[in-house]
Coordinates of C-alpha atoms in Angstrom, one line a residue:
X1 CA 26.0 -29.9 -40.4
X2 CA 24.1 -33.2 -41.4
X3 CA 22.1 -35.1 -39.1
X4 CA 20.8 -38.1 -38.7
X5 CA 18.4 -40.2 -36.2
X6 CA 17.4 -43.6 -36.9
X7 CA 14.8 -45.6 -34.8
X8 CA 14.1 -49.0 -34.4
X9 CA 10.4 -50.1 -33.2
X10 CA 9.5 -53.3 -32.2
X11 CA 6.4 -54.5 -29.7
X12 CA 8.7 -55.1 -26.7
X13 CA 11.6 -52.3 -27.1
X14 CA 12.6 -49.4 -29.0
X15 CA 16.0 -48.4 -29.6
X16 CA 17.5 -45.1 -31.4
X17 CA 20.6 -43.4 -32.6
X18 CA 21.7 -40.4 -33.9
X19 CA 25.0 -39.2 -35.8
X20 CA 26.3 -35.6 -36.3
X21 CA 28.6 -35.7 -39.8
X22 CA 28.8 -39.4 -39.8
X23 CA 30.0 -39.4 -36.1
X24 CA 27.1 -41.5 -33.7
X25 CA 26.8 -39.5 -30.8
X26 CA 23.9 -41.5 -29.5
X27 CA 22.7 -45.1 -28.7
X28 CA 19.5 -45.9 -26.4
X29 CA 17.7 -48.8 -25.8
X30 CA 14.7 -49.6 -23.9
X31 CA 13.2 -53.0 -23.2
X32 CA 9.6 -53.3 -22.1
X33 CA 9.8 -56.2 -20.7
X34 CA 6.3 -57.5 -22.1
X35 CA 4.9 -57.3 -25.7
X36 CA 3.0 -54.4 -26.3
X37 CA 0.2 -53.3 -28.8
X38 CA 0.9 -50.9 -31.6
X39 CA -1.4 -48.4 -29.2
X40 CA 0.9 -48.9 -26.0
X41 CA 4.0 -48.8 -28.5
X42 CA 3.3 -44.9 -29.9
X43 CA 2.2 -44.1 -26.2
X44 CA 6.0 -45.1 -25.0
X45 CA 7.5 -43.4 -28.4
X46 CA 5.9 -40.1 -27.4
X47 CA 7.6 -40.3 -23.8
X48 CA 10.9 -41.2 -25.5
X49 CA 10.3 -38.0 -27.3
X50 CA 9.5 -35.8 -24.4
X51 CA 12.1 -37.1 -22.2
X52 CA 15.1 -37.1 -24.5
X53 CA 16.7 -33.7 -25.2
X54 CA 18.4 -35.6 -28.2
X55 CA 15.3 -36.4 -30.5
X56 CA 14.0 -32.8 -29.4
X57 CA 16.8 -31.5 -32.2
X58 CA 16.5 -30.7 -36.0
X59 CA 17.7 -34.4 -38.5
X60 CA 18.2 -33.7 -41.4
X61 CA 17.6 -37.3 -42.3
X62 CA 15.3 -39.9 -40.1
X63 CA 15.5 -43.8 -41.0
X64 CA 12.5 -45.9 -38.7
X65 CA 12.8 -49.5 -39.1
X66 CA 10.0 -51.8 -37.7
X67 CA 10.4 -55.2 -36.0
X68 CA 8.0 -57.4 -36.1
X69 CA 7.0 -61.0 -38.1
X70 CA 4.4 -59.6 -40.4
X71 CA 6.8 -59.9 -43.4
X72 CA 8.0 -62.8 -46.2
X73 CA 10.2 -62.0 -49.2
X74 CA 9.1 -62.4 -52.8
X75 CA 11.7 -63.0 -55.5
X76 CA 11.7 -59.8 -57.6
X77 CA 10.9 -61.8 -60.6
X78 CA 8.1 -62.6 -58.8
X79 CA 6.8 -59.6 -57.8
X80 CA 3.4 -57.4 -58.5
X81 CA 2.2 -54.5 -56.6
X82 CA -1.4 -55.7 -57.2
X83 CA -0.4 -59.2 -55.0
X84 CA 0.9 -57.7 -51.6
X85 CA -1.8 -59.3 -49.7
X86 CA -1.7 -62.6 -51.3
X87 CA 2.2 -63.0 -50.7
X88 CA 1.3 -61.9 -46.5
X89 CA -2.2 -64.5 -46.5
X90 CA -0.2 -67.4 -46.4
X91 CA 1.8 -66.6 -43.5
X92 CA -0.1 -64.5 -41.1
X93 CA -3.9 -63.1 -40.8
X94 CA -4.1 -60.4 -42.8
X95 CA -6.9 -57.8 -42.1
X96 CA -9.2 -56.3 -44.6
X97 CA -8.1 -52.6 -43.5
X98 CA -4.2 -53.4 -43.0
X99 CA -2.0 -51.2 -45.0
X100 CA 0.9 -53.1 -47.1
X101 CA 4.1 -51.7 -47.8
X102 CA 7.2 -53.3 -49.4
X103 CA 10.6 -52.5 -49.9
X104 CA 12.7 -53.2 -52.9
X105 CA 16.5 -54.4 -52.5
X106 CA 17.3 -53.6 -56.0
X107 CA 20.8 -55.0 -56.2
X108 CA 19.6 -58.4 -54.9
X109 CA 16.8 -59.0 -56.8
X110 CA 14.3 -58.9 -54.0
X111 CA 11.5 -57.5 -51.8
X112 CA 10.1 -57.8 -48.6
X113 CA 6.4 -56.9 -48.0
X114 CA 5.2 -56.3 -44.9
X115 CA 2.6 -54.5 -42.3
X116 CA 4.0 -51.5 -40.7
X117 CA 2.3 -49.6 -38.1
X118 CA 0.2 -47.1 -39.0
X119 CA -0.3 -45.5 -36.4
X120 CA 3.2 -44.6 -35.7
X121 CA 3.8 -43.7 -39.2
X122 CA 1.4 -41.1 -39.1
X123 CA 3.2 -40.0 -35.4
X124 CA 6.8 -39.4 -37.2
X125 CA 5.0 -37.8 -39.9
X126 CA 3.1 -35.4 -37.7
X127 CA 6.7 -34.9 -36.0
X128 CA 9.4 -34.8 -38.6
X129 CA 6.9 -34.1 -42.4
X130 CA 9.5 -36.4 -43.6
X131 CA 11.0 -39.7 -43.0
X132 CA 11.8 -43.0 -44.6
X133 CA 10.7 -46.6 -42.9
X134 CA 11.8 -50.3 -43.8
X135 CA 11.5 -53.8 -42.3
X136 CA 14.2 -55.1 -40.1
X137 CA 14.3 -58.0 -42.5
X138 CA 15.7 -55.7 -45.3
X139 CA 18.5 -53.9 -43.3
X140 CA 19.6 -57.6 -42.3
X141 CA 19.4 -59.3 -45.8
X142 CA 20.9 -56.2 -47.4
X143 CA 24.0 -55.8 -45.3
X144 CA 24.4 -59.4 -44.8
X145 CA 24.1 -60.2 -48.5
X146 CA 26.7 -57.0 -49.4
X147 CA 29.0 -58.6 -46.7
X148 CA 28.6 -62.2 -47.8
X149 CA 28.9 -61.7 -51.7
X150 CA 32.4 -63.3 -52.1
X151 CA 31.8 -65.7 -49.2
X152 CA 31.8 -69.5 -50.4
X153 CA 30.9 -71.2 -46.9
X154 CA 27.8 -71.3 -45.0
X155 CA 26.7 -68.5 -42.9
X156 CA 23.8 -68.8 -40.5
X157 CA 23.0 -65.2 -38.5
X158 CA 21.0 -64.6 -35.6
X159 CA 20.0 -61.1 -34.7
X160 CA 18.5 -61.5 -30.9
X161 CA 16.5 -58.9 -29.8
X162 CA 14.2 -58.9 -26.2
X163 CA 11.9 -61.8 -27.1
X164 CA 12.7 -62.3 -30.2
X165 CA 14.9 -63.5 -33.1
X166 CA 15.4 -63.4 -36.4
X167 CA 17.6 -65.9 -38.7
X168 CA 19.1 -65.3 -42.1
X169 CA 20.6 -68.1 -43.7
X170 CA 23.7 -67.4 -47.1
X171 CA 25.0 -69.7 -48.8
X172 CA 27.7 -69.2 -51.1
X173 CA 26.5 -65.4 -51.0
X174 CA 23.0 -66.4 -51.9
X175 CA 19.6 -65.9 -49.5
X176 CA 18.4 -69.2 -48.6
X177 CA 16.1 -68.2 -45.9
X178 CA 14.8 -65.6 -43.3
X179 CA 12.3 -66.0 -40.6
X180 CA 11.6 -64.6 -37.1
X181 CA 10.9 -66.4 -34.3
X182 CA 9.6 -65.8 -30.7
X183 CA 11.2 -67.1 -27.9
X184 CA 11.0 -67.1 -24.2
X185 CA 14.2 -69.4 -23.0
X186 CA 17.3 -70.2 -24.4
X187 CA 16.0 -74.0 -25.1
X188 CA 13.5 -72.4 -27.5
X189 CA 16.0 -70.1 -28.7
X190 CA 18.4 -73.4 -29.3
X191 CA 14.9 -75.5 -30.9
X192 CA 14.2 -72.8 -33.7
X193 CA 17.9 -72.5 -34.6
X194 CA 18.1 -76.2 -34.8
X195 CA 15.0 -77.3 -36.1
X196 CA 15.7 -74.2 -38.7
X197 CA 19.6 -76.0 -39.3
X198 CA 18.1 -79.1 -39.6
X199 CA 15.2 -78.3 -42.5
X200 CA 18.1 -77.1 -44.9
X201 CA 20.3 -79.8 -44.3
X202 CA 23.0 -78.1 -42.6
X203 CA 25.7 -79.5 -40.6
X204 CA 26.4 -77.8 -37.1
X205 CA 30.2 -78.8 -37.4
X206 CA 30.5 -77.0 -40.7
X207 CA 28.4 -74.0 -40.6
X208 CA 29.4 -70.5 -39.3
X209 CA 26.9 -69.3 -36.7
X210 CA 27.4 -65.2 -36.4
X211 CA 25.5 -63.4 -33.3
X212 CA 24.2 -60.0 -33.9
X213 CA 21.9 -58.1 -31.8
X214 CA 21.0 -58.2 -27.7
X215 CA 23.7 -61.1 -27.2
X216 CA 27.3 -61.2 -25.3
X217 CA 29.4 -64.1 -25.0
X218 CA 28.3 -64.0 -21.5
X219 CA 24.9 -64.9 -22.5
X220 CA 22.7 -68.5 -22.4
X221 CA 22.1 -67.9 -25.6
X222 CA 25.3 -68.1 -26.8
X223 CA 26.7 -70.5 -24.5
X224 CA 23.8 -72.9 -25.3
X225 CA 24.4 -72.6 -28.8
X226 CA 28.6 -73.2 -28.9
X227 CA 27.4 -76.4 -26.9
X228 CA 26.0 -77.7 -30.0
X229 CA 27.5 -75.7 -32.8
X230 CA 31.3 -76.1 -33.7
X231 CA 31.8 -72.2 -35.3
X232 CA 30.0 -69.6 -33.3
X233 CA 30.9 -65.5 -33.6
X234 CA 29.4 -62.0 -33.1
X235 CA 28.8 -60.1 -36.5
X236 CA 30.6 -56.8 -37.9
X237 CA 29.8 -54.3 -39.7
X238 CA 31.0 -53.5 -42.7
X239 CA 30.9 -49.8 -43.0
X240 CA 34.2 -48.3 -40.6
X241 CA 32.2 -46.6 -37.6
X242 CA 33.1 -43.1 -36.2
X243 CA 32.1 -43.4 -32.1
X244 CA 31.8 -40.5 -30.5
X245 CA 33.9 -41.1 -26.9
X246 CA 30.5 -41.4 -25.0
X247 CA 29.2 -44.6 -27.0
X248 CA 32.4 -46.5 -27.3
X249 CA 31.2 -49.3 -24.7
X250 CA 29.0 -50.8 -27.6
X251 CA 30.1 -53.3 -29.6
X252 CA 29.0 -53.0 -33.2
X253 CA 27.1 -56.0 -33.5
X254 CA 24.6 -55.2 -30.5
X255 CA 23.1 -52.5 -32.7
X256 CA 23.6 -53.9 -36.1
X257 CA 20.3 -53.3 -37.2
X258 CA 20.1 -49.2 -36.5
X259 CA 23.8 -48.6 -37.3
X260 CA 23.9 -50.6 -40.7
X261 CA 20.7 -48.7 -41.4
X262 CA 22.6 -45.1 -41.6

């Protein structure tokens, strides 16, 4: 029997799944309402832990991806092990004592660097021995570039999480940008997707907009966005999914993130 749990961390909600043989079984997410610290964060993962019977059993195979802005992407071309904090120090304040990791998306030709959390690293080590971790950004670029590889339009995705966002631009199947933003109402939501638009030239009545993540087409956030954007949608994934009866009321693209990272 293989199983599998993957867990998604961010400073204002955590989210997990688990599959038996390629079946999910289980989807949970909690929103904290606030940002947290990294501190607060592994204090709420160990209550996840001792209040779920589900992450209580044995995995065979655990995938953690964090959720946070410390990141940028470096052409692999580009890339040296010995730069990690010079590619981060031009985008965010980078400590002295800050461990750096990166991951490398071999078939695309890049790598994100990033800060994890330390702290909660060495938690699911303590727990599980072993365990594999990337950036959010890398799950979105990879899937998103696999899915997007014979696409000849413009494609502009936002994956909406609690208080944040993050954007990945593909043209003609190639990576034109990523970034994250905060936001607290769907007018700064609508500014950072705009102003972002705008900087690359793109023109709202020709380019695809495609919703993944903590979005309905109930929501402000889309609603405010097809005001101004001719071709809105919500995101799919490609691999076929195998939904156990008791997680059925999901749609795919709400956990795109933790279900594209099985």
């Amino acid at each position: 029997m293989s199983k599998k749990l993957s867990i998604q961390v961010s400073l204002n909600g955590l989210s997990f799944c688990t599959s038996i043989n390629q079946q999910i079984t289980a989807i949970n997410h909690e929103n904290f309402g606030i940002q947290l610290t990294p501190e607060q964060i592994l204090h709420k993962i160990k209550h996840l832990f001792d209040h779920h019977k589900v992450l209580k059993e044995h995995f065979n195979t655990i995938n953690v991806v964090y959720q946070n802005d410390l990141y940028t992407i470096v052409p692999k071309p580009l890339f040296t092990k010995e730069s990690l904090k010079e590619y981060l120090k031009y985008n965010i304040k980078v400590l002295e004592n800050d461990f750096i990791a990166y991951d490398e998306l071999e078939l695309h030709n890049i790598v994100t660097t990033y800060i994890p959390y330390t702290n909660i690293n060495n938690f699911f080590f303590d727990t599980f021995g072993t365990f594999t971790y990337k950036h959010i950004s890398t799950v979105l670029i990879d899937s998103l570039l696999t899915q997007e590889k014979n696409n000849k339009s413009t494609s502009v995705f936002t994956n909406i999480n609690d208080s944040t966002f993050d954007i990945v631009v593909i043209i003609n199947g190639d990576l034109i940008l990523c970034n994250s933003f905060g936001f607290q109402t769907k007018e700064d939501f609508l500014y950072y997707l705009m102003f972002t638009t705008e900087q690359l030239q793109l023109n709202p009545e020709e380019f695809k907009l495609i919703f993944l993540g903590n979005v309905s087409k109930d929501s402000e956030l889309y609603n405010i966005a097809y005001t101004y954007v001719r071709n809105v949608s919500f995101g799919k994934i490609n691999n076929k999914l195998n939904l156990a009866e008791e997680v059925q009321q999901f749609d795919p693209h709400e956990h795109f993130v933790l279900l594209s990272n099985f």
